[in-house]
CSV table of C-alpha atoms in Angstrom, one decimal:
chain,number,residue,atom,x,y,z
A,11,UNK,CA,0.0,0.2,0.2
A,12,UNK,CA,1.2,2.8,-1.2
A,13,UNK,CA,2.5,6.6,1.6
A,14,UNK,CA,-0.7,8.4,0.3
A,15,UNK,CA,-3.4,5.5,0.0
A,16,UNK,CA,-2.3,4.6,3.6
A,17,UNK,CA,-2.6,8.3,5.2
A,18,UNK,CA,-6.2,8.3,3.3
A,19,UNK,CA,-7.2,5.2,4.4
A,20,UNK,CA,-5.4,6.1,8.7
A,21,UNK,CA,-7.6,9.8,8.3
A,22,UNK,CA,-10.8,8.0,7.0
A,23,UNK,CA,-11.0,5.3,9.7
A,24,UNK,CA,-10.1,8.5,12.4
A,25,UNK,CA,-13.1,10.5,11.7
A,26,UNK,CA,-15.7,7.0,11.9
A,27,UNK,CA,-13.6,6.6,15.2
A,28,UNK,CA,-14.9,9.6,16.5
A,29,UNK,CA,-18.2,9.7,15.5
A,30,UNK,CA,-18.4,6.7,16.4
A,31,UNK,CA,-17.1,7.8,20.3
A,32,UNK,CA,-19.7,10.7,19.8
A,33,UNK,CA,-17.3,12.5,19.8
A,34,UNK,CA,-18.3,15.1,16.9
A,35,UNK,CA,-22.1,14.9,17.5
A,36,UNK,CA,-21.1,16.6,21.4
A,37,UNK,CA,-19.2,18.8,20.0
A,38,UNK,CA,-21.7,20.5,17.4
A,39,UNK,CA,-24.0,19.9,20.2
A,40,UNK,CA,-22.4,21.9,22.8
A,41,UNK,CA,-21.1,24.5,20.0
A,42,UNK,CA,-24.7,24.9,18.8
A,43,UNK,CA,-26.8,24.9,21.6
A,44,UNK,CA,-24.4,27.8,23.6
A,45,UNK,CA,-24.1,30.1,19.9
A,46,UNK,CA,-28.1,29.4,19.5
A,47,UNK,CA,-28.9,30.1,23.7
A,48,UNK,CA,-26.2,33.5,22.8
A,49,UNK,CA,-28.5,34.6,19.7
A,50,UNK,CA,-31.5,34.2,21.5
A,51,UNK,CA,-30.0,36.7,24.3
A,52,UNK,CA,-28.8,39.2,22.0
A,53,UNK,CA,-31.5,38.9,20.1
A,54,UNK,CA,-34.3,39.6,23.7
A,55,UNK,CA,-31.4,42.3,25.2
A,56,UNK,CA,-32.0,44.2,21.6
A,57,UNK,CA,-35.2,43.9,20.7
A,58,UNK,CA,-35.7,45.1,25.2
A,59,UNK,CA,-32.7,48.0,24.9
A,60,UNK,CA,-33.1,49.4,21.6
A,61,UNK,CA,-35.1,47.6,20.0
A,62,UNK,CA,-33.0,47.1,17.2
A,63,UNK,CA,-32.0,44.4,15.4
A,64,UNK,CA,-28.5,42.2,16.5
A,65,UNK,CA,-26.2,41.5,13.6
A,66,UNK,CA,-24.9,37.4,15.0
A,67,UNK,CA,-21.3,37.6,14.6
A,68,UNK,CA,-20.3,40.0,17.0
A,69,UNK,CA,-22.5,38.3,19.3
A,70,UNK,CA,-21.5,35.2,19.0
A,71,UNK,CA,-17.2,35.2,17.5
A,72,UNK,CA,-16.6,36.2,21.1
A,73,UNK,CA,-17.5,33.0,23.0
A,74,UNK,CA,-16.4,30.5,19.8
A,75,UNK,CA,-12.8,32.4,19.9
A,76,UNK,CA,-12.9,30.8,23.7
A,77,UNK,CA,-15.0,27.4,22.4
A,78,UNK,CA,-12.1,26.6,19.1
A,79,UNK,CA,-8.9,26.0,21.7
A,80,UNK,CA,-10.9,24.6,24.2
A,81,UNK,CA,-12.9,22.0,23.4
A,82,UNK,CA,-10.6,20.8,21.0
A,83,UNK,CA,-6.7,21.3,23.8
A,84,UNK,CA,-9.5,18.9,25.6
A,85,UNK,CA,-11.2,16.2,23.2
A,86,UNK,CA,-7.5,15.6,21.4
A,87,UNK,CA,-5.2,16.0,23.0
A,88,UNK,CA,-5.1,12.6,24.5
A,89,UNK,CA,-5.6,10.9,21.2
A,90,UNK,CA,-3.0,8.9,20.2
A,91,UNK,CA,-2.0,8.8,23.9
A,92,UNK,CA,-5.6,7.5,24.6
A,93,UNK,CA,-4.4,4.1,22.2
A,94,UNK,CA,-1.5,4.3,23.8
A,95,UNK,CA,-2.2,3.2,27.1
A,96,UNK,CA,-5.1,0.5,25.6
A,97,UNK,CA,-2.7,-0.9,23.9
A,98,UNK,CA,-4.3,-0.4,20.1
A,99,UNK,CA,-1.3,1.4,19.3
A,100,UNK,CA,1.2,-1.4,18.9
A,101,UNK,CA,-1.9,-3.1,16.7
A,102,UNK,CA,-1.7,-0.6,14.4
A,103,UNK,CA,2.0,-0.2,13.7
A,104,UNK,CA,1.7,-3.5,13.5
A,105,UNK,CA,-0.4,-3.2,10.2
A,106,UNK,CA,0.9,-0.7,6.9
A,107,UNK,CA,0.7,2.4,8.8
A,108,UNK,CA,3.9,4.2,9.8
A,109,UNK,CA,4.7,6.6,13.0
A,110,UNK,CA,4.3,9.2,10.8
A,111,UNK,CA,0.8,8.1,8.8
A,112,UNK,CA,0.2,7.6,12.3
A,113,UNK,CA,1.2,10.9,14.2
A,114,UNK,CA,-0.4,13.0,10.6
A,115,UNK,CA,-3.3,11.3,10.2
A,116,UNK,CA,-4.3,11.7,13.2
A,117,UNK,CA,-4.6,15.8,12.8
A,118,UNK,CA,-5.4,15.6,9.4
A,119,UNK,CA,-8.8,13.3,11.2
A,120,UNK,CA,-9.4,15.8,14.3
A,121,UNK,CA,-8.4,18.6,12.0
A,122,UNK,CA,-11.7,17.3,9.3
A,123,UNK,CA,-13.8,16.7,13.0
A,124,UNK,CA,-13.1,20.2,14.4
A,125,UNK,CA,-13.6,22.3,10.8
A,126,UNK,CA,-16.9,20.1,10.6
A,127,UNK,CA,-18.3,21.4,14.4
A,128,UNK,CA,-17.5,25.1,13.6
A,129,UNK,CA,-19.0,25.0,10.1
A,130,UNK,CA,-21.6,23.3,11.8
A,131,UNK,CA,-22.8,25.0,14.2
A,132,UNK,CA,-22.2,28.4,12.7
A,133,UNK,CA,-24.4,27.1,10.2
A,134,UNK,CA,-27.5,26.4,12.4
A,135,UNK,CA,-27.1,29.6,14.5
A,136,UNK,CA,-27.3,31.3,11.2
A,137,UNK,CA,-30.5,29.9,10.6
A,138,UNK,CA,-31.7,30.5,14.1
A,139,UNK,CA,-31.2,34.2,13.5
A,140,UNK,CA,-32.5,34.2,10.6
A,141,UNK,CA,-35.3,33.4,11.8
A,142,UNK,CA,-34.8,34.9,15.3
A,143,UNK,CA,-34.6,38.3,12.5
A,144,UNK,CA,-31.3,39.0,13.8
A,145,UNK,CA,-28.8,40.4,11.2
A,146,UNK,CA,-27.0,37.8,9.2
A,147,UNK,CA,-23.6,39.2,7.3
A,148,UNK,CA,-22.1,36.3,4.6
A,149,UNK,CA,-19.6,38.3,4.0
A,150,UNK,CA,-18.4,38.2,7.5
A,151,UNK,CA,-20.4,34.8,8.5
A,152,UNK,CA,-17.9,33.2,5.9
A,153,UNK,CA,-14.7,35.1,6.4
A,154,UNK,CA,-15.3,34.6,10.8
A,155,UNK,CA,-16.2,30.7,10.0
A,156,UNK,CA,-12.6,30.6,8.0
A,157,UNK,CA,-10.4,31.9,10.5
A,158,UNK,CA,-12.3,30.4,13.3
A,159,UNK,CA,-11.6,26.6,11.5
A,160,UNK,CA,-8.0,27.6,11.4
A,161,UNK,CA,-7.9,28.1,14.7
A,162,UNK,CA,-9.5,24.9,15.3
A,163,UNK,CA,-6.7,23.0,13.2
A,164,UNK,CA,-4.2,24.9,14.9
A,165,UNK,CA,-5.3,23.6,18.9
A,166,UNK,CA,-5.8,20.8,17.0
A,167,UNK,CA,-2.2,20.5,15.7
A,168,UNK,CA,-1.1,21.6,19.0
A,169,UNK,CA,-3.7,19.4,20.7
A,170,UNK,CA,-1.7,16.0,18.7
A,171,UNK,CA,1.5,17.5,19.2
A,172,UNK,CA,1.1,17.0,23.4
A,173,UNK,CA,-0.4,13.7,22.7
A,174,UNK,CA,2.7,13.1,20.4
A,175,UNK,CA,5.2,13.4,23.3
A,176,UNK,CA,3.4,12.9,26.9
A,177,UNK,CA,2.6,9.2,28.7
A,178,UNK,CA,-0.6,9.0,30.5
A,179,UNK,CA,-4.2,10.6,29.2
A,180,UNK,CA,-3.7,12.7,33.1
A,181,UNK,CA,-0.8,14.5,30.9
A,182,UNK,CA,-2.1,15.3,28.1
A,183,UNK,CA,-5.4,16.8,30.5
A,184,UNK,CA,-2.7,18.9,32.3
A,185,UNK,CA,-1.0,19.8,29.7
A,186,UNK,CA,-4.0,21.2,27.6
A,187,UNK,CA,-5.4,22.5,30.6
A,188,UNK,CA,-2.3,24.3,30.7
A,189,UNK,CA,-1.6,25.7,27.1
A,190,UNK,CA,-4.8,26.6,27.0
A,191,UNK,CA,-4.4,29.6,29.5
A,192,UNK,CA,-0.8,30.2,28.9
A,193,UNK,CA,-2.3,31.4,25.4
A,194,UNK,CA,-5.4,32.2,25.5
A,195,UNK,CA,-4.6,34.5,28.9
A,196,UNK,CA,-1.9,36.1,27.6
A,197,UNK,CA,0.5,34.4,29.8
A,198,UNK,CA,2.8,34.0,26.8
A,199,UNK,CA,3.6,38.1,26.4
A,200,UNK,CA,4.5,38.0,30.2
A,201,UNK,CA,7.6,35.2,29.7
A,202,UNK,CA,9.5,38.1,28.0
A,203,UNK,CA,9.2,40.4,30.0
A,204,UNK,CA,10.2,38.4,33.4
A,205,UNK,CA,13.5,37.2,30.7
A,206,UNK,CA,13.6,40.8,29.9
A,207,UNK,CA,13.3,41.9,34.2
A,208,UNK,CA,15.5,39.5,35.1
A,209,UNK,CA,18.3,40.2,32.6
A,210,UNK,CA,18.2,43.8,33.2
A,211,UNK,CA,18.8,43.8,37.0
A,212,UNK,CA,15.6,42.8,38.2
A,213,UNK,CA,14.4,46.0,36.9
A,214,UNK,CA,12.2,47.6,33.9
A,215,UNK,CA,13.9,49.1,30.9
A,216,UNK,CA,13.5,52.7,30.7
A,217,UNK,CA,12.3,51.1,26.7
A,218,UNK,CA,10.7,48.4,25.9
A,219,UNK,CA,13.3,46.3,23.3
A,220,UNK,CA,11.2,45.2,20.1
A,221,UNK,CA,11.6,41.2,19.7
A,222,UNK,CA,10.1,41.6,23.0
A,223,UNK,CA,6.4,42.4,20.9
A,224,UNK,CA,7.9,39.9,18.0
A,225,UNK,CA,7.3,37.1,21.0
A,226,UNK,CA,3.9,38.4,21.9
A,227,UNK,CA,2.8,38.6,18.1
A,228,UNK,CA,4.1,35.1,17.9
A,229,UNK,CA,1.3,33.4,20.3
A,230,UNK,CA,-1.3,31.6,18.7
A,231,UNK,CA,-3.7,33.9,19.9
A,232,UNK,CA,-2.9,37.0,19.5
A,233,UNK,CA,-1.8,35.9,15.6
A,234,UNK,CA,-6.4,35.3,15.0
A,235,UNK,CA,-6.6,38.3,16.4
A,236,UNK,CA,-4.3,40.0,14.6
A,237,UNK,CA,-5.6,38.7,11.2
A,238,UNK,CA,-9.0,38.4,12.1
A,239,UNK,CA,-8.7,42.7,12.9
A,240,UNK,CA,-7.2,43.2,9.0
A,241,UNK,CA,-10.1,42.6,7.4
A,242,UNK,CA,-12.8,43.4,10.5
A,243,UNK,CA,-11.1,45.8,12.6
A,244,UNK,CA,-14.2,47.1,14.5
A,245,UNK,CA,-15.0,43.0,15.4
A,246,UNK,CA,-14.3,42.0,19.3
A,247,UNK,CA,-12.2,38.9,19.0
A,248,UNK,CA,-13.5,37.5,22.0
A,249,UNK,CA,-9.7,36.6,23.0
A,250,UNK,CA,-7.8,39.1,25.9
A,251,UNK,CA,-5.7,40.5,23.7
A,252,UNK,CA,-6.0,43.2,21.3
A,253,UNK,CA,-4.8,44.2,18.3
A,254,UNK,CA,-3.1,46.8,17.6
A,255,UNK,CA,-4.6,50.3,16.7
A,256,UNK,CA,-1.2,50.6,14.3
A,257,UNK,CA,0.2,47.0,13.5
A,258,UNK,CA,3.7,46.8,12.9
A,259,UNK,CA,5.4,44.8,10.5
A,260,UNK,CA,4.6,41.2,12.0
A,261,UNK,CA,1.5,41.9,13.4
A,262,UNK,CA,0.1,42.6,10.1
A,263,UNK,CA,-2.2,39.7,9.1
A,264,UNK,CA,-0.1,38.1,6.2
A,265,UNK,CA,2.4,37.9,9.3
A,266,UNK,CA,-0.2,36.5,11.7
A,267,UNK,CA,-1.7,33.7,9.0
A,268,UNK,CA,2.0,32.6,8.9
A,269,UNK,CA,2.3,32.0,12.7
A,270,UNK,CA,-0.5,30.5,12.2
A,271,UNK,CA,0.9,28.0,10.0
A,272,UNK,CA,4.2,28.3,11.2
A,273,UNK,CA,2.7,26.1,14.8
A,274,UNK,CA,0.8,23.7,12.5
A,275,UNK,CA,3.9,22.4,11.2
A,276,UNK,CA,6.7,22.6,14.6
A,277,UNK,CA,3.6,21.3,16.8
A,278,UNK,CA,3.5,17.8,14.2
A,279,UNK,CA,7.4,18.2,13.2
A,280,UNK,CA,8.4,18.7,16.6
A,281,UNK,CA,5.4,15.6,18.3
A,282,UNK,CA,6.5,13.3,14.8
A,283,UNK,CA,10.2,13.5,16.1
A,284,UNK,CA,9.2,12.5,19.4
A,285,UNK,CA,7.2,10.1,18.5
A,286,UNK,CA,9.7,7.7,16.6
A,287,UNK,CA,11.8,8.4,18.9
A,288,UNK,CA,9.7,7.1,21.8
A,289,UNK,CA,9.5,3.2,22.9
A,290,UNK,CA,5.9,2.5,23.1
């Protein structure tokens, strides 16, 4: 069997596994249910306060921006390590599947699941919004759906990378939660500040070096915020990171897109490298 056929077969079976285990259905249900609740609440609130029609995307975007990385990490961080502890990974590797196929195939399969959950739940939410007479901007809906899907794929890569490195589901869960807190709540940007503080003799210099802002912009959540701020600077990205009013070169949408792709490539590459050397 060729490597391409083996990868396609593995991806198909991985997606089927998530369906059999009800992970896809649960993801869609959580996204859709919370999106429907937020849309209904926004409609009722706008009607009671001003009688105007609210817009869908500003209402649901902050919720989806937090849920996508949180749920993706929570659902997928144990994707490989569960197979390792259950012994099914040895069976898979006894079939015509290489370790690279297992890592890349798991990432691709879970990415399909994450994107399906994002797109289908936003479609359901938009349908309800139209029934409630909530304004739905098709351009914003499509663009935001694509950006959220890319955010989901990025954190899927991080989750699979974690799962390829750790040895227990407990460690995978702890690592996933730590990654979410590190990136989403802005702790990532505090790390270069701490390094600068120590290097400067436990005091902050008068001027902050540019490399501090560059490191902060490498945060995948900051990159998502900068990417979304390109077409829609008026939208609240839903992250606790605000886009700059005058973005530097490394904060522009094109660079932010490259940063997200870089996280996908690097985390899967490091995960495969460690997984290749691991004694199962």
